[in-house]
CSV table of C-alpha atoms and ligand atoms in Angstrom, one decimal:
chain,number,residue,atom,x,y,z
A,1,MET,CA,-1.8,-8.3,-0.1
A,2,LYS,CA,0.8,-7.5,-2.7
A,3,SER,CA,0.2,-5.6,-5.8
A,4,LEU,CA,2.7,-5.2,-8.6
A,5,CYS,CA,0.1,-3.9,-11.0
A,6,LYS,CA,0.7,-0.2,-11.6
A,7,LEU,CA,-2.1,2.1,-10.7
A,8,THR,CA,-2.0,4.9,-13.3
A,9,VAL,CA,-3.1,7.6,-10.8
A,10,GLU,CA,-1.4,10.7,-9.7
A,11,ILE,CA,-1.5,12.9,-6.7
A,12,ALA,CA,-2.9,16.1,-8.2
A,13,GLY,CA,-2.9,18.0,-4.9
A,14,LEU,CA,-1.8,17.7,-1.3
A,15,GLY,CA,-2.9,19.7,1.8
A,16,SER,CA,-2.4,19.6,5.5
A,17,HIS,CA,-3.5,21.3,8.6
A,18,LEU,CA,-2.1,21.5,12.2
A,19,PRO,CA,-4.2,23.0,15.0
A,20,GLU,CA,-2.8,26.1,16.6
A,21,ARG,CA,-2.2,24.9,20.2
A,22,VAL,CA,1.3,23.6,20.9
A,23,LEU,CA,1.8,21.1,23.7
A,24,SER,CA,5.6,21.1,24.4
A,25,ASN,CA,7.7,18.6,26.3
A,26,ALA,CA,8.0,21.3,29.0
A,27,ASP,CA,4.2,21.4,29.2
A,28,LEU,CA,4.1,17.6,29.7
A,29,GLU,CA,6.7,17.9,32.5
A,30,GLN,CA,4.0,19.8,34.4
A,31,MET,CA,1.5,17.0,33.8
A,32,VAL,CA,3.3,13.7,34.4
A,33,ASP,CA,6.6,12.5,35.8
A,34,THR,CA,8.7,12.9,32.6
A,35,SER,CA,11.4,15.2,31.2
A,36,ASP,CA,12.1,17.0,27.9
A,37,GLY,CA,15.4,15.1,27.9
A,38,TRP,CA,13.8,11.6,28.2
A,39,ILE,CA,11.1,12.3,25.6
A,40,THR,CA,13.5,13.9,23.1
A,41,LYS,CA,16.1,11.1,23.4
A,42,ARG,CA,13.6,8.2,23.5
A,43,THR,CA,11.2,9.4,20.8
A,44,GLY,CA,12.6,12.5,18.9
A,45,ILE,CA,9.4,14.4,19.8
A,46,ARG,CA,9.8,18.0,21.1
A,47,GLU,CA,6.2,19.2,20.6
A,48,ARG,CA,2.9,18.2,19.2
A,49,ARG,CA,-0.4,20.1,18.3
A,50,ILE,CA,-3.7,19.8,20.1
A,51,ALA,CA,-7.1,20.6,18.7
A,52,ALA,CA,-9.1,23.3,20.3
A,53,GLU,CA,-12.0,22.2,22.4
A,54,THR,CA,-14.4,23.3,19.7
A,55,GLU,CA,-12.5,21.3,17.0
A,56,ALA,CA,-13.2,17.7,16.1
A,57,THR,CA,-11.5,15.4,13.5
A,58,SER,CA,-13.8,16.6,10.6
A,59,ASP,CA,-12.9,20.2,11.3
A,60,LEU,CA,-9.2,19.5,10.8
A,61,ALA,CA,-10.0,17.3,7.8
A,62,VAL,CA,-11.9,20.0,6.0
A,63,VAL,CA,-9.1,22.5,6.2
A,64,ALA,CA,-6.6,20.0,4.9
A,65,ALA,CA,-9.0,18.9,2.1
A,66,ARG,CA,-9.6,22.5,1.0
A,67,ASN,CA,-5.8,23.0,0.7
A,68,ALA,CA,-5.5,19.8,-1.3
A,69,LEU,CA,-8.4,20.7,-3.6
A,70,ALA,CA,-7.0,24.2,-4.2
A,71,GLU,CA,-3.6,22.7,-5.2
A,72,ALA,CA,-5.3,20.2,-7.5
A,73,GLY,CA,-7.6,22.9,-9.0
A,74,LEU,CA,-10.6,20.8,-8.3
A,75,SER,CA,-13.8,22.3,-7.1
A,76,PRO,CA,-15.7,20.5,-4.3
A,77,ALA,CA,-18.7,20.0,-6.6
A,78,ASN,CA,-16.5,17.8,-8.9
A,79,VAL,CA,-15.1,15.5,-6.1
A,80,GLU,CA,-16.5,12.0,-6.7
A,81,ALA,CA,-15.2,10.1,-3.7
A,82,ILE,CA,-14.2,11.2,-0.2
A,83,ILE,CA,-12.3,8.6,1.9
A,84,VAL,CA,-11.6,9.7,5.4
A,85,THR,CA,-9.1,7.5,7.2
A,86,THR,CA,-9.3,8.0,11.0
A,87,CYS,CA,-9.4,6.0,14.2
A,88,THR,CA,-10.7,9.1,16.1
A,89,PRO,CA,-13.9,9.9,14.2
A,90,ASP,CA,-16.3,12.7,15.3
A,91,TYR,CA,-19.0,10.0,16.0
A,92,LEU,CA,-19.2,6.2,15.8
A,93,PHE,CA,-21.6,7.1,13.0
A,94,PRO,CA,-22.3,8.8,10.7
A,95,ALA,CA,-19.0,8.5,9.0
A,96,THR,CA,-16.7,11.5,9.3
A,97,ALA,CA,-16.5,11.6,5.5
A,98,CYS,CA,-20.2,12.5,5.4
A,99,LEU,CA,-19.5,15.5,7.7
A,100,VAL,CA,-16.5,16.5,5.6
A,101,GLN,CA,-18.7,16.2,2.4
A,102,THR,CA,-21.3,18.6,3.7
A,103,ALA,CA,-18.8,21.1,5.1
A,104,LEU,CA,-17.0,21.1,1.7
A,105,GLY,CA,-20.1,21.2,-0.4
A,106,ALA,CA,-19.0,18.1,-2.2
A,107,ASP,CA,-22.6,17.1,-2.9
A,108,ASN,CA,-21.7,14.7,-5.7
A,109,ALA,CA,-19.1,12.6,-3.8
A,110,LEU,CA,-19.4,9.1,-2.4
A,111,PRO,CA,-18.3,9.6,1.3
A,112,TYR,CA,-17.0,6.8,3.5
A,113,ASP,CA,-14.5,6.2,6.3
A,114,LEU,CA,-11.7,3.6,6.4
A,115,GLU,CA,-10.2,2.7,9.7
A,116,ALA,CA,-6.7,1.2,9.8
A,117,ALA,CA,-5.1,3.3,12.5
A,118,CYS,CA,-1.7,4.6,11.5
A,119,CYS,CA,-1.9,2.8,8.1
A,120,GLY,CA,-5.2,4.4,7.2
A,121,PHE,CA,-3.8,7.0,4.7
A,122,LEU,CA,-1.7,4.4,2.8
A,123,PHE,CA,-4.6,2.0,2.6
A,124,GLY,CA,-6.9,4.9,1.6
A,125,LEU,CA,-4.6,5.9,-1.2
A,126,ALA,CA,-4.6,2.3,-2.5
A,127,GLN,CA,-8.3,2.2,-2.3
A,128,GLY,CA,-8.8,5.6,-3.9
A,129,GLY,CA,-6.4,4.7,-6.6
A,130,ALA,CA,-8.3,1.5,-7.3
A,131,LEU,CA,-11.6,3.4,-7.5
A,132,VAL,CA,-10.2,5.8,-10.1
A,133,VAL,CA,-8.4,3.1,-12.2
A,134,ALA,CA,-11.5,0.9,-12.2
A,135,GLY,CA,-13.4,3.8,-13.5
A,136,VAL,CA,-15.8,3.8,-10.5
A,137,THR,CA,-15.0,7.5,-9.9
A,138,GLU,CA,-13.0,10.1,-11.8
A,139,ASN,CA,-11.1,11.2,-8.7
A,140,ALA,CA,-10.8,10.5,-5.0
A,141,LEU,CA,-10.1,12.8,-2.1
A,142,VAL,CA,-8.2,10.8,0.5
A,143,ILE,CA,-7.9,12.3,4.0
A,144,GLY,CA,-6.0,11.2,7.1
A,145,ALA,CA,-7.3,13.1,10.1
A,146,GLU,CA,-7.0,12.5,13.8
A,147,THR,CA,-7.7,14.1,17.2
A,148,LEU,CA,-5.8,11.5,19.2
A,149,SER,CA,-5.6,13.9,22.1
A,150,ARG,CA,-9.3,13.1,22.9
A,151,PHE,CA,-8.3,9.5,23.4
A,152,THR,CA,-5.0,10.0,25.2
A,153,ASP,CA,-4.7,9.4,29.0
A,154,TYR,CA,-2.7,12.5,30.2
A,155,THR,CA,-1.9,10.6,33.4
A,156,ASP,CA,0.0,7.8,31.6
A,157,ARG,CA,3.5,9.0,30.8
A,158,ARG,CA,4.2,5.9,28.6
A,159,SER,CA,1.7,7.0,26.0
A,160,CYS,CA,0.7,10.7,26.5
A,161,ILE,CA,4.0,12.0,25.3
A,162,LEU,CA,3.6,10.5,21.8
A,163,PHE,CA,0.4,11.7,20.2
A,164,GLY,CA,-0.8,14.9,18.4
A,165,ASP,CA,-3.7,16.1,16.3
A,166,ALA,CA,-3.6,16.9,12.6
A,167,ALA,CA,-5.0,16.3,9.2
A,168,GLY,CA,-3.5,15.7,5.7
A,169,ALA,CA,-5.2,15.1,2.4
A,170,ALA,CA,-4.5,14.1,-1.2
A,171,VAL,CA,-6.5,14.4,-4.4
A,172,LEU,CA,-6.0,11.4,-6.7
A,173,THR,CA,-6.8,11.6,-10.4
A,174,ARG,CA,-6.1,9.6,-13.4
A,175,SER,CA,-2.4,10.2,-14.5
A,176,THR,CA,-1.9,13.0,-16.9
A,177,GLY,CA,1.9,13.1,-16.5
A,178,THR,CA,4.4,10.7,-14.9
A,179,GLY,CA,2.6,10.2,-11.6
A,180,GLU,CA,1.7,6.6,-10.7
A,181,ILE,CA,1.5,4.1,-7.9
A,182,ILE,CA,4.2,1.6,-8.9
A,183,PHE,CA,4.0,-1.0,-6.1
A,184,CYS,CA,2.1,-1.5,-2.9
A,185,GLU,CA,2.1,-4.1,-0.2
A,186,MET,CA,-0.4,-4.1,2.6
A,187,GLY,CA,-1.1,-6.5,5.4
A,188,GLY,CA,-2.1,-7.0,9.0
A,189,ASP,CA,-2.2,-9.4,12.0
A,190,GLY,CA,-5.3,-9.2,14.1
A,191,SER,CA,-3.9,-11.6,16.6
A,192,ARG,CA,-1.7,-8.7,17.9
A,193,GLN,CA,-4.7,-6.4,18.5
A,194,GLU,CA,-3.9,-6.0,22.1
A,195,LEU,CA,-0.6,-4.1,21.4
A,196,LEU,CA,-2.4,-0.9,20.7
A,197,MET,CA,-6.1,-0.3,21.2
A,198,ILE,CA,-8.9,1.7,22.8
A,199,PRO,CA,-10.7,-1.1,24.7
A,200,GLY,CA,-13.8,0.7,25.8
A,201,GLY,CA,-16.6,2.6,24.0
A,202,GLY,CA,-17.4,0.1,21.2
A,203,SER,CA,-19.8,-2.8,21.1
A,204,ARG,CA,-17.4,-5.2,22.9
A,205,ARG,CA,-17.3,-2.9,26.0
A,206,PRO,CA,-19.9,-0.2,25.6
A,207,PRO,CA,-19.5,2.9,27.7
A,208,THR,CA,-20.5,2.6,31.4
A,209,HIS,CA,-19.5,4.3,34.5
A,210,GLU,CA,-17.1,1.4,35.1
A,211,THR,CA,-15.4,1.7,31.7
A,212,VAL,CA,-14.9,5.4,32.3
A,213,ASP,CA,-13.6,4.9,35.8
A,214,ASN,CA,-11.1,2.3,34.4
A,215,ALA,CA,-10.1,4.8,31.7
A,216,ASP,CA,-11.0,2.1,29.1
A,217,HIS,CA,-11.9,4.9,26.6
A,218,PHE,CA,-8.3,5.9,26.3
A,219,MET,CA,-5.5,4.4,24.2
A,220,LYS,CA,-3.6,1.5,25.7
A,221,LEU,CA,-0.2,0.9,24.3
A,222,GLN,CA,2.4,-1.7,24.8
A,223,GLY,CA,5.1,0.6,23.5
A,224,ARG,CA,8.2,-1.6,23.7
A,225,GLU,CA,6.5,-4.5,21.8
A,226,VAL,CA,5.0,-2.1,19.2
A,227,PHE,CA,8.5,-0.7,18.7
A,228,ARG,CA,10.0,-4.1,18.2
A,229,CYS,CA,7.3,-5.2,15.7
A,230,ALA,CA,7.5,-1.9,13.8
A,231,VAL,CA,11.3,-2.1,13.3
A,232,SER,CA,11.0,-5.8,12.1
A,233,LYS,CA,8.0,-5.4,9.8
A,234,LEU,CA,9.1,-2.0,8.2
A,235,GLY,CA,12.6,-3.5,7.7
A,236,GLU,CA,11.0,-6.5,5.8
A,237,LEU,CA,8.9,-4.1,3.7
A,238,LEU,CA,11.9,-2.0,2.8
A,239,VAL,CA,14.0,-5.0,1.7
A,240,ARG,CA,11.2,-6.3,-0.6
A,241,ILE,CA,10.9,-3.0,-2.6
A,242,PRO,CA,14.0,-3.7,-4.8
A,243,GLN,CA,13.2,-7.4,-4.9
A,244,GLU,CA,9.6,-6.9,-6.1
A,245,THR,CA,10.1,-3.9,-8.3
A,246,GLY,CA,13.7,-4.1,-9.5
A,247,ILE,CA,14.1,-0.5,-8.4
A,248,SER,CA,17.1,0.2,-6.1
A,249,LEU,CA,16.5,2.0,-2.9
A,250,ASP,CA,19.3,4.4,-4.1
A,251,ASP,CA,16.9,5.6,-6.9
A,252,ILE,CA,14.2,6.5,-4.4
A,253,LYS,CA,14.4,10.2,-3.7
A,254,LEU,CA,12.6,10.2,-0.4
A,255,ILE,CA,11.2,7.8,2.2
A,256,ILE,CA,8.2,9.0,4.1
A,257,PRO,CA,7.7,6.7,7.1
A,258,HIS,CA,4.9,6.9,9.5
A,259,GLN,CA,6.2,9.2,12.3
A,260,SER,CA,5.9,7.1,15.5
A,261,ASN,CA,9.5,7.3,16.9
A,262,VAL,CA,12.6,8.7,15.4
A,263,ARG,CA,14.5,5.7,16.7
A,264,ILE,CA,12.3,3.4,14.6
A,265,ILE,CA,13.0,5.4,11.5
A,266,ARG,CA,16.8,5.5,12.2
A,267,SER,CA,16.9,1.8,12.9
A,268,ILE,CA,15.1,0.8,9.6
A,269,CYS,CA,17.4,3.0,7.6
A,270,GLU,CA,20.5,1.6,9.3
A,271,ARG,CA,19.4,-2.0,8.7
A,272,ALA,CA,18.7,-1.3,5.0
A,273,GLY,CA,22.0,0.5,4.6
A,274,ILE,CA,20.4,3.8,3.5
A,275,PRO,CA,21.4,7.2,4.7
A,276,GLU,CA,19.1,8.5,7.5
A,277,GLU,CA,18.6,11.8,5.6
A,278,LYS,CA,16.6,9.9,2.9
A,279,ALA,CA,13.8,9.5,5.4
A,280,TYR,CA,11.6,12.6,6.0
A,281,VAL,CA,11.2,13.4,9.7
A,282,ASN,CA,8.9,15.9,11.2
A,283,ILE,CA,8.0,14.0,14.4
A,284,ASP,CA,9.9,16.6,16.4
A,285,ARG,CA,7.2,19.2,15.6
A,286,VAL,CA,4.1,17.1,15.3
A,287,GLY,CA,4.5,13.8,17.3
A,288,ASN,CA,2.6,10.7,16.2
A,289,THR,CA,-0.6,11.8,14.3
A,290,SER,CA,-1.6,8.3,13.2
A,291,ALA,CA,-3.4,8.5,9.8
A,292,ALA,CA,-2.5,12.1,9.3
A,293,SER,CA,1.2,11.5,9.7
A,294,ILE,CA,2.2,10.5,6.1
A,295,PRO,CA,0.1,13.1,4.2
A,296,ILE,CA,1.3,16.0,6.4
A,297,ALA,CA,4.9,14.9,6.0
A,298,MET,CA,4.4,14.5,2.2
A,299,ASP,CA,2.8,17.9,1.9
A,300,GLU,CA,5.7,19.5,3.9
A,301,ALA,CA,8.2,17.7,1.7
A,302,VAL,CA,6.6,19.1,-1.4
A,303,GLN,CA,6.3,22.7,0.1
A,304,LYS,CA,10.0,22.6,0.9
A,305,GLY,CA,10.9,21.3,-2.5
A,306,VAL,CA,12.4,18.1,-1.1
A,307,LEU,CA,10.0,16.2,-3.2
A,308,GLN,CA,9.3,17.2,-6.8
A,309,ARG,CA,7.2,16.0,-9.7
A,310,GLY,CA,8.7,12.9,-11.2
A,311,ASP,CA,10.6,11.8,-8.0
A,312,LEU,CA,10.2,8.3,-6.6
A,313,VAL,CA,8.8,8.4,-3.1
A,314,LEU,CA,8.3,5.4,-0.7
A,315,LEU,CA,5.6,5.5,1.9
A,316,LEU,CA,5.9,3.2,4.9
A,317,ALA,CA,3.3,2.6,7.6
A,318,PHE,CA,2.8,0.5,10.7
A,319,GLY,CA,0.2,0.8,13.4
A,320,GLY,CA,-2.7,-0.6,15.4
A,321,GLY,CA,-4.5,-3.8,14.3
A,322,ILE,CA,-1.7,-4.5,13.8
A,323,THR,CA,-1.4,-3.3,10.2
A,324,TRP,CA,1.4,-2.4,7.9
A,325,GLY,CA,2.0,-1.2,4.4
A,326,SER,CA,4.5,0.1,1.8
A,327,MET,CA,3.7,2.1,-1.3
A,328,LEU,CA,6.2,3.2,-4.0
A,329,LEU,CA,4.9,6.2,-6.0
A,330,ARG,CA,6.2,8.4,-8.7
A,331,TYR,CA,5.0,11.8,-7.5
B,1,COA,N1,9.2,9.7,30.8
B,1,COA,C1,10.1,9.2,31.6
B,1,COA,N2,10.3,7.8,31.8
B,1,COA,C2,9.4,7.1,31.1
B,1,COA,C3,8.5,7.6,30.2
B,1,COA,C4,8.4,9.0,30.1
B,1,COA,N3,7.5,9.6,29.3
B,1,COA,N4,7.8,6.6,29.6
B,1,COA,C5,8.3,5.5,30.1
B,1,COA,N5,9.3,5.7,31.0
B,1,COA,C6,10.1,4.8,31.7
B,1,COA,C7,9.3,3.5,32.0
B,1,COA,O1,8.6,3.7,33.2
B,1,COA,C8,10.5,2.6,32.2
B,1,COA,O2,11.0,2.7,33.5
B,1,COA,P1,11.2,1.4,34.4
B,1,COA,O3,12.3,0.6,33.6
B,1,COA,O4,11.7,2.0,35.6
B,1,COA,O5,9.9,0.7,34.4
B,1,COA,C9,11.5,3.0,31.2
B,1,COA,O6,11.2,4.4,30.9
B,1,COA,C10,11.5,2.3,29.9
B,1,COA,O7,10.2,2.1,29.5
B,1,COA,P2,9.8,1.6,28.1
B,1,COA,O8,8.3,1.6,27.9
B,1,COA,O9,10.5,0.3,27.9
B,1,COA,O10,10.5,2.7,27.2
B,1,COA,P3,10.8,2.7,25.6
B,1,COA,O11,12.3,3.0,25.5
B,1,COA,O12,10.3,1.5,24.9
B,1,COA,O13,10.1,3.9,25.1
B,1,COA,C11,8.1,4.4,23.9
B,1,COA,C12,8.6,4.0,25.2
B,1,COA,C13,6.5,4.4,23.9
B,1,COA,C14,8.6,5.8,23.6
B,1,COA,C15,8.6,3.4,22.8
B,1,COA,O14,8.3,2.1,23.2
B,1,COA,C16,7.9,3.6,21.5
B,1,COA,O15,8.1,4.6,20.8
B,1,COA,N6,7.1,2.6,21.0
B,1,COA,C17,6.6,2.6,19.7
B,1,COA,C18,5.7,3.8,19.4
B,1,COA,C19,4.3,3.5,19.4
B,1,COA,O16,3.9,2.6,20.0
B,1,COA,N7,3.5,4.2,18.6
B,1,COA,C20,2.1,3.9,18.4
B,1,COA,C21,1.9,3.0,17.2
B,1,COA,S1,2.5,3.5,15.8
């Protein structure tokens, strides 16, 4: 799906939340046959955060949402839509958005979940923007939140080094200033579903003693192939930005790619001939946090003053499904 029509919405507030517990590469050395050197060199990750035993996805989401609402100056009672994007919900149902709604006291909001793995937040922003522009709601609170540690097999060194827990949120409102969604392209290819999945626990393979013994309730990842597809697809998306919008990549202040591997980020920058510093990177501190990855990076970039009002920012996502997306915004 391509969309050139501008969505006259702005991000009125951003918020994020990382749980306290740090899982370092040194900690992982004690758990599986790996090394800090291998993980840092092959992924760029040095540490990631892990939710406390008492914390679920909605708990992280609520903190991020409160921060975003405070920045937007919007009270929970005035939130009209809550879209939680997650592939690690508290429950199969009810939707995590319903749990967030009640914890926030956002009694007047339409709450629902959207699942698109690592692309969730980008898809959620597009959908929230469409709700607001269509006049269905006045605003939308879009949250990317994950507790991937609950679905990670800490005996599998190929995957357990990658993932962390976190939440990020954005409040979308009709534009009052220069903010807008200028362009967005989103897509997917379900025929590559096996590249990255949790095979057990759903209706295809409901939980049994056997699925648990087989560890089917944990993420299965074909890392090398995901890497190859991500570089290729994100590279295509990047090339199309100037073609479709007439805006040069040089004029974009910051690229916020989904944080899955620093080598993927470097490779797409190199192929597109853009300096690596143009891409925001925090994977060293947070790992891959799936749907939370882009909003927490964006919130950090704003806090640090790297991204300011009026700047052009490009979001790039790739993940399970497989799914992908790019979104050019004026912040
Ligand atoms: N520590 C030490 N060695 C490891 C290791 C680890 N944590 N993980 C894998 N290895 C070994 C493998 O066993 C393999 O050894 P072998 O050749 O003796 O079999 C060797 O390193 C290469 O494995 P490979 O899986 O090809 O490594 P890689 O360079 O592709 O890196 C990923 C693995 C997962 C880091 C990388 O493929 C990746 O980042 N993929 C994309 C990220 C992703 O999938 N994100 C989720 C969706 S967004």
